[in-house]
Coordinates of C-alpha atoms and ligand atoms in Angstrom, one line a residue:
X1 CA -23.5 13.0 -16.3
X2 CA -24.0 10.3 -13.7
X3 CA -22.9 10.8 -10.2
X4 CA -22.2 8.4 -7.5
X5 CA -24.7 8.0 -4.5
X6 CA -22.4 8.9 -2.5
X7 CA -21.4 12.0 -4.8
X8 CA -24.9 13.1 -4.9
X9 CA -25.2 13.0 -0.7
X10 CA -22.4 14.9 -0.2
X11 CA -23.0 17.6 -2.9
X12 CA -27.0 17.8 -1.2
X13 CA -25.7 17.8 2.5
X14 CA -22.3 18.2 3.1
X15 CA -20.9 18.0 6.6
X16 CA -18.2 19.7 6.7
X17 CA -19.4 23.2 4.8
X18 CA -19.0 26.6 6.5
X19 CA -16.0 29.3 7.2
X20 CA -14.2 28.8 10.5
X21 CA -13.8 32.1 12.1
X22 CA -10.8 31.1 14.2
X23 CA -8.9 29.4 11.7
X24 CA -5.0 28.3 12.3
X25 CA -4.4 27.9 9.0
X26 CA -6.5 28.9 5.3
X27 CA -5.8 27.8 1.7
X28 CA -7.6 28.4 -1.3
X29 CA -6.8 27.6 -4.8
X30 CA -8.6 28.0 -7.9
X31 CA -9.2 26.1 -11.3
X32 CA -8.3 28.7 -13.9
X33 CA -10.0 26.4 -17.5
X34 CA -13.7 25.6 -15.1
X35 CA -13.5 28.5 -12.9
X36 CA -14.1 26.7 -9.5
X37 CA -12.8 28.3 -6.5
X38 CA -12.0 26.0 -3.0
X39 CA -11.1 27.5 0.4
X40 CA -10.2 25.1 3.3
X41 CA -9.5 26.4 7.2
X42 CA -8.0 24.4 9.6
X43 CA -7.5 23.7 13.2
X44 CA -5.0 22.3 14.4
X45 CA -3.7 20.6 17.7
X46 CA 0.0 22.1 18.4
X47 CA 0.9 18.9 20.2
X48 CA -0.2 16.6 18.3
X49 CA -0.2 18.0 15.1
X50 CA -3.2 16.7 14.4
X51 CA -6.5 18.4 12.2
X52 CA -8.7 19.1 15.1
X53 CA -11.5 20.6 12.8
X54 CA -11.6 21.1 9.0
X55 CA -14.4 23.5 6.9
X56 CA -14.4 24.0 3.1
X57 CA -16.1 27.2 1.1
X58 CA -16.6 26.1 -2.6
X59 CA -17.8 27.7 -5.4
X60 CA -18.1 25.5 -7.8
X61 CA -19.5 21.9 -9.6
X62 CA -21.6 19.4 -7.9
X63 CA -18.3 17.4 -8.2
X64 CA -15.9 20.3 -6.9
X65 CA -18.3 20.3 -3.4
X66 CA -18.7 16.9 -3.0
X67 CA -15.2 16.1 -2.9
X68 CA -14.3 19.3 -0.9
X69 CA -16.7 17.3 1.8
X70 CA -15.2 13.7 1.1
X71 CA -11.2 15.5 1.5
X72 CA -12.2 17.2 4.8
X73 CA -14.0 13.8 6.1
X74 CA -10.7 11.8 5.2
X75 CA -8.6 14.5 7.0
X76 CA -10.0 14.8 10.0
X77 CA -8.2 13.3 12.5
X78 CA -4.8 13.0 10.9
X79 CA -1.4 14.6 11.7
X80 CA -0.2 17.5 9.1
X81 CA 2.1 15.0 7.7
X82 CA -0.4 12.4 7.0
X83 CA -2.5 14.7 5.5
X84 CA 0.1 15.3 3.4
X85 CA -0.1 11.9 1.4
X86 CA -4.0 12.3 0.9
X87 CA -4.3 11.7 -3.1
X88 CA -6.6 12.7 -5.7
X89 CA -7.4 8.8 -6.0
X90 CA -8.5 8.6 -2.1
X91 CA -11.1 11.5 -2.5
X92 CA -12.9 9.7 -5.9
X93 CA -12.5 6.6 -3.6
X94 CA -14.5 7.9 -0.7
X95 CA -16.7 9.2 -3.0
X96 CA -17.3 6.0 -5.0
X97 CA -15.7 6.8 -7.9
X98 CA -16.1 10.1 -10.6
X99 CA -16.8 10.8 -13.9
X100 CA -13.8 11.2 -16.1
X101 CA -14.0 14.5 -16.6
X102 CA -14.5 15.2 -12.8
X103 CA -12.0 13.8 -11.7
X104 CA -9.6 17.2 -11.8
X105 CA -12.7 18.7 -9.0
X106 CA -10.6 16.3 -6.5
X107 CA -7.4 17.5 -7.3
X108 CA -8.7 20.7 -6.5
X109 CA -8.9 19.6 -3.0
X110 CA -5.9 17.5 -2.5
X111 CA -4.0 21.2 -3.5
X112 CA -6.4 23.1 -1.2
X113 CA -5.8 21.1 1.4
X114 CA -1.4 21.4 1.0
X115 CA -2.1 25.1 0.5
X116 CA -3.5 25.4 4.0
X117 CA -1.0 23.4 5.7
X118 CA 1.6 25.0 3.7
X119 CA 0.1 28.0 5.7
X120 CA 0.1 26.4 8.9
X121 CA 2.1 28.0 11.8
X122 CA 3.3 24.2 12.0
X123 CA 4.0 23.2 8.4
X124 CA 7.7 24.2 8.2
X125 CA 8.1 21.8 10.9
X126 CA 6.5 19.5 9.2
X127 CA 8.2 19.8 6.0
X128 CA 11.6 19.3 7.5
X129 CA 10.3 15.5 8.6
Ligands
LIG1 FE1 -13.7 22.2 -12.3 FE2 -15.4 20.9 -10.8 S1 -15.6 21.4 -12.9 S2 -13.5 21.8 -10.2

């Protein structure tokens, strides 16, 4: 299967991988048919509303931890509700496009990612906007 450069870099050094012990907000989900497991923490600015910080935990494909790293790069930075709107299709474009049959590894992410806003002390603020 051939992976993007920028696949490959990400899988071999990720920046954003690690737990965050002072989380404001977790989410994992899991892929039930390939097994892959994805945890993102959060931290969030109260005022702003912005991601502050973002880590991912995968266990999982090359694919899988390569776009956990290429979510967390896009949504650092952005308000709850931007990150929000992330889509599947922004994660294989940061990462310079998938294989086919890779591309459900960044879906994974996109519903990581709402799980732990979902969790956010913030989100049902969010969610009435
Ligand atoms: Fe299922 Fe990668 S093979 S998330």
């Amino acid at each position: 299967m051939a992976y993007s450069k920028e696949t490959m870099k990400r899988f071999t050094n990720p920046k954003f991988v690690g737990e965050m012990k002072d989380a404001d907000a977790v989410g994992q989900e899991g892929n039930v048919k390939c097994g892959d497991i994805m945890k993102i923490f959060l931290k969030i600015d109260e005022k702003t509303e912005k991601i502050k910080d973002i880590r991912f935990q995968t266990y999982g494909c090359v694919a899988a931890i390569a776009a956990s790293d290429a979510m967390c790069e896009i949504a650092k930075g952005k308000t709850l509700t931007q990150a929000l709107k992330i889509k599947f299709s922004d994660i294989v474009k940061e990462l310079k496009d998938l294989p086919h049959v890779k591309v459900h590894c960044s879906v994974l992410g996109t519903s990581t990612l709402k799980k732990a806003i979902d969790n956010c002390p913030v989100a049902e603020q969010v969610a009435i906007r």
